[in-house]
Short mmCIF file of C-alpha atoms in Angstrom, two decimals:
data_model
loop_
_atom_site.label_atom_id
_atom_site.label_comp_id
_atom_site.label_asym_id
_atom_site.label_seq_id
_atom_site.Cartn_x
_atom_site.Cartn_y
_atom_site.Cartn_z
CA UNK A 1 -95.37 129.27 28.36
CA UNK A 2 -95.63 129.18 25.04
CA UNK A 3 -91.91 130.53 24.68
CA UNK A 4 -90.78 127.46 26.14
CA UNK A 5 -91.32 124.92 22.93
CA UNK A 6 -89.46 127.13 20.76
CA UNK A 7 -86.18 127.68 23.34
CA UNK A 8 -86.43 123.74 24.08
CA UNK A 9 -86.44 123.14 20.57
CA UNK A 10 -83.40 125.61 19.55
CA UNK A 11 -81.62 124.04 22.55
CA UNK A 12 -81.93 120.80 21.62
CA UNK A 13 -81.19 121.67 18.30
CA UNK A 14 -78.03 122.73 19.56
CA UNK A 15 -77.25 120.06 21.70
CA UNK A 16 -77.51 117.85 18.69
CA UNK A 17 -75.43 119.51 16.74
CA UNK A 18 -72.82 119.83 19.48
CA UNK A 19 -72.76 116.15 19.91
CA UNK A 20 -72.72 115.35 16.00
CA UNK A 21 -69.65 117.43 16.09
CA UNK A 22 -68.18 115.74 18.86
CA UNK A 23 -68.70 112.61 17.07
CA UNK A 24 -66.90 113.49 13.91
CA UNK A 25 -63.80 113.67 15.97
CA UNK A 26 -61.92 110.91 17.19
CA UNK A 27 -58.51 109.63 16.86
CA UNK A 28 -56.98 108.98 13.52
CA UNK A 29 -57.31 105.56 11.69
CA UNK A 30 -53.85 103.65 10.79
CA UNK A 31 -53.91 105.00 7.39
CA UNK A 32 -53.66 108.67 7.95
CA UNK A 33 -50.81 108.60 10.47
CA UNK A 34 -47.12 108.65 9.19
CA UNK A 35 -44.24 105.65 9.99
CA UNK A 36 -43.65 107.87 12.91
CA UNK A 37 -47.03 107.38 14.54
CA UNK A 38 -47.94 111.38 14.59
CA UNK A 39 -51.34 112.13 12.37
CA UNK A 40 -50.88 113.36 9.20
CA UNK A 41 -51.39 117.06 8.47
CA UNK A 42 -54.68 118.10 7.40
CA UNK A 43 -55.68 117.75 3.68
CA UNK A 44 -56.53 121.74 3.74
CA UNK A 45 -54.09 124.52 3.06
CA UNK A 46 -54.65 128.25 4.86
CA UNK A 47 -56.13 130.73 2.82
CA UNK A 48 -53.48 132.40 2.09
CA UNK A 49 -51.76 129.61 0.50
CA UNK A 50 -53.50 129.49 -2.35
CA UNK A 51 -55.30 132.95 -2.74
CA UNK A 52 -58.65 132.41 -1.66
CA UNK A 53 -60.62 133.33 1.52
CA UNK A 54 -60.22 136.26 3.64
CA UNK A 55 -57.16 137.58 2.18
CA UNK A 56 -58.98 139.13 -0.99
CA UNK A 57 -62.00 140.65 1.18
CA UNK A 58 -64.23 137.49 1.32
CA UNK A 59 -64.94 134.81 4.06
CA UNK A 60 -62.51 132.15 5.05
CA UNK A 61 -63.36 128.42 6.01
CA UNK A 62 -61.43 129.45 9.65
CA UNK A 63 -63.71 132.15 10.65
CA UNK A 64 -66.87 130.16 10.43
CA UNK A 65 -65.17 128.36 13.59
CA UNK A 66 -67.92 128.76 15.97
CA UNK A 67 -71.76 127.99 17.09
CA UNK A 68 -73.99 130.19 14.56
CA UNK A 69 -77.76 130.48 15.70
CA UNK A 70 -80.80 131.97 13.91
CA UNK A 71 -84.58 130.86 12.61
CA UNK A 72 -85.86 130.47 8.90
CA UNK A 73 -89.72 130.22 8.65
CA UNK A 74 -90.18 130.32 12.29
CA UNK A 75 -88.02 126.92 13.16
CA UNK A 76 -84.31 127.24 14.98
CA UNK A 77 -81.14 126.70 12.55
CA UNK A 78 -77.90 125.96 14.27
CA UNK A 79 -74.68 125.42 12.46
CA UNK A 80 -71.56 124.16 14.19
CA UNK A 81 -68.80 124.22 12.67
CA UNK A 82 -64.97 122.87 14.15
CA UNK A 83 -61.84 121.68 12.52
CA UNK A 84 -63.42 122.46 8.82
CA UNK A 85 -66.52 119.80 10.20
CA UNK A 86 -70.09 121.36 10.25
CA UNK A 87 -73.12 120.03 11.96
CA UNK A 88 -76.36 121.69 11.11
CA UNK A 89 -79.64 121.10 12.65
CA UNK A 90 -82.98 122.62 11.87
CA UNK A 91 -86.12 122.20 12.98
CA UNK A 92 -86.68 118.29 12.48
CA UNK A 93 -83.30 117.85 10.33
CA UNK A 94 -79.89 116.89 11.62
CA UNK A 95 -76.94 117.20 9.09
CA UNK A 96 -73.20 116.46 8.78
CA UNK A 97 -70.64 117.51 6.74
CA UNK A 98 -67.49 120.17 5.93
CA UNK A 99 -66.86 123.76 5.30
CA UNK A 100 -64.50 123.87 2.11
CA UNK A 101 -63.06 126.81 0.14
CA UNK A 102 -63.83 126.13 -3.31
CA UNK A 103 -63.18 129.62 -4.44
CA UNK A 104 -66.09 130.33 -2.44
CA UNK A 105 -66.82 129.27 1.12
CA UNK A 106 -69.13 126.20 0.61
CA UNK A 107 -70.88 123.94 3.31
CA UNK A 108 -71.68 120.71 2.23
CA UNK A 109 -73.87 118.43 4.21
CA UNK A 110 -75.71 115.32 4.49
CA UNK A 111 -78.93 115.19 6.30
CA UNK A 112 -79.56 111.81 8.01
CA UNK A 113 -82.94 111.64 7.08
CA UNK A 114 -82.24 112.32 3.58
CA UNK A 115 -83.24 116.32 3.53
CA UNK A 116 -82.08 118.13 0.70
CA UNK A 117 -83.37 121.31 1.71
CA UNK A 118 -79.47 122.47 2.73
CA UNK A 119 -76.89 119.99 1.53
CA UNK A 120 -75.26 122.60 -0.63
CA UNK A 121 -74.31 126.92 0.66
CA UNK A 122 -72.63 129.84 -0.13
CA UNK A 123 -71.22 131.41 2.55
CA UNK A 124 -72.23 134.99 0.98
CA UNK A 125 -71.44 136.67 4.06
CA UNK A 126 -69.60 136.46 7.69
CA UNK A 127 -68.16 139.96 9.49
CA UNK A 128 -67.87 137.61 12.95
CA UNK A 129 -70.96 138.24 14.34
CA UNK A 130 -73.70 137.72 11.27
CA UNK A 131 -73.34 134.90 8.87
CA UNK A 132 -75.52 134.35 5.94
CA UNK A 133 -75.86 131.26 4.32
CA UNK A 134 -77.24 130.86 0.47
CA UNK A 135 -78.48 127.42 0.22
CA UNK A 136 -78.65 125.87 -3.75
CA UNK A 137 -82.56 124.60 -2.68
CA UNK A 138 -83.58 128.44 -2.10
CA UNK A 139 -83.39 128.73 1.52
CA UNK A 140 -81.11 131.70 3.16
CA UNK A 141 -80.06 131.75 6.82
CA UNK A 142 -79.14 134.54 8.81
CA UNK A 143 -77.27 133.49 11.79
CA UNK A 144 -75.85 135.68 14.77
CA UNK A 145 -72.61 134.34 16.27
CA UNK A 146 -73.04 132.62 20.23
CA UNK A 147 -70.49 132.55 22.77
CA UNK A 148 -70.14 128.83 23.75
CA UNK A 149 -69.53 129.57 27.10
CA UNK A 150 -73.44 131.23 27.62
CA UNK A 151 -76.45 129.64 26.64
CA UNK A 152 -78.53 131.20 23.85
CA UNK A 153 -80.42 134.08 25.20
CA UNK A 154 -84.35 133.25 25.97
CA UNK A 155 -83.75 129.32 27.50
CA UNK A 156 -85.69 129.38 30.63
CA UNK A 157 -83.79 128.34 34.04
CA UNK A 158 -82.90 125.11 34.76
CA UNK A 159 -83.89 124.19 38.31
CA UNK A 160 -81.03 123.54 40.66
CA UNK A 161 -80.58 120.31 42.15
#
């Protein structure tokens, strides 16, 4: 029983970040579309365009793509991340943002409660399946890699209807 608080709490943490994501999306406004009606292309160029990003050995903003899952100090961290938009949520904090490549793999977020604890990280490391996560207020995540399809391992049953 007293598994169940913890796996409630990282899948709600997850739901919430799924949903922030979701709501980040949306059609585009008048303003980025061109006289032809299509969207315009996205503001970010591939990695190898300009040199950076998995090319030379590092990460790239493209292969954080994904639902990354982990604790820090005993509370669930989930980052989301989709289309360069990242959704983090961690224990009581829910935060939006991007994933940019500013020579380094940065996530940059806003938590809506005004949290500071991980507005700003270094993506130090990502081989696919472990991502870790240098945050400029101290904190470092370690985060495995979930399949979005399957539920994160330890959520108890839900009862059939």
């Amino acid at each position: 029983m007293g598994r169940l608080p913890c796996s409630g709490a990282l899948l709600a943490a997850g739901l919430v970040a799924a949903l922030a994501l979701t709501a980040c999306g949306g059609d585009a406004s008048d303003a980025d579309k061109d006289p032809g009606g299509s969207p315009a292309p996205a503001q970010t160029s591939p990695p190898e365009a300009d040199g950076a990003g998995g090319g030379a050995g590092g990460p790239d903003v493209a292969a954080l793509e994904g639902t990354w899952t982990g604790t820090s100090d005993g509370q669930p961290v989930v980052l989301s991340v989709a289309s360069g938009k990242a959704a983090l949520a961690t224990g009581r904090h829910v935060c939006q943002g991007e994933v940019k490549d500013m020579g380094k793999v940065m996530v940059a977020l806003k938590c809506h409660d005004g949290n500071t604890d991980r507005t700003m990280g270094t993506v130090e490391s990502n081989d696919g399946k472990k991502l870790v996560v240098s945050w400029e207020a101290g904190a470092e995540d370690t985060l495995s890699k979930t399949d979005a399809a399957a539920p994160p391992p330890g959520l108890p049953e839900l009862p059939t209807p």
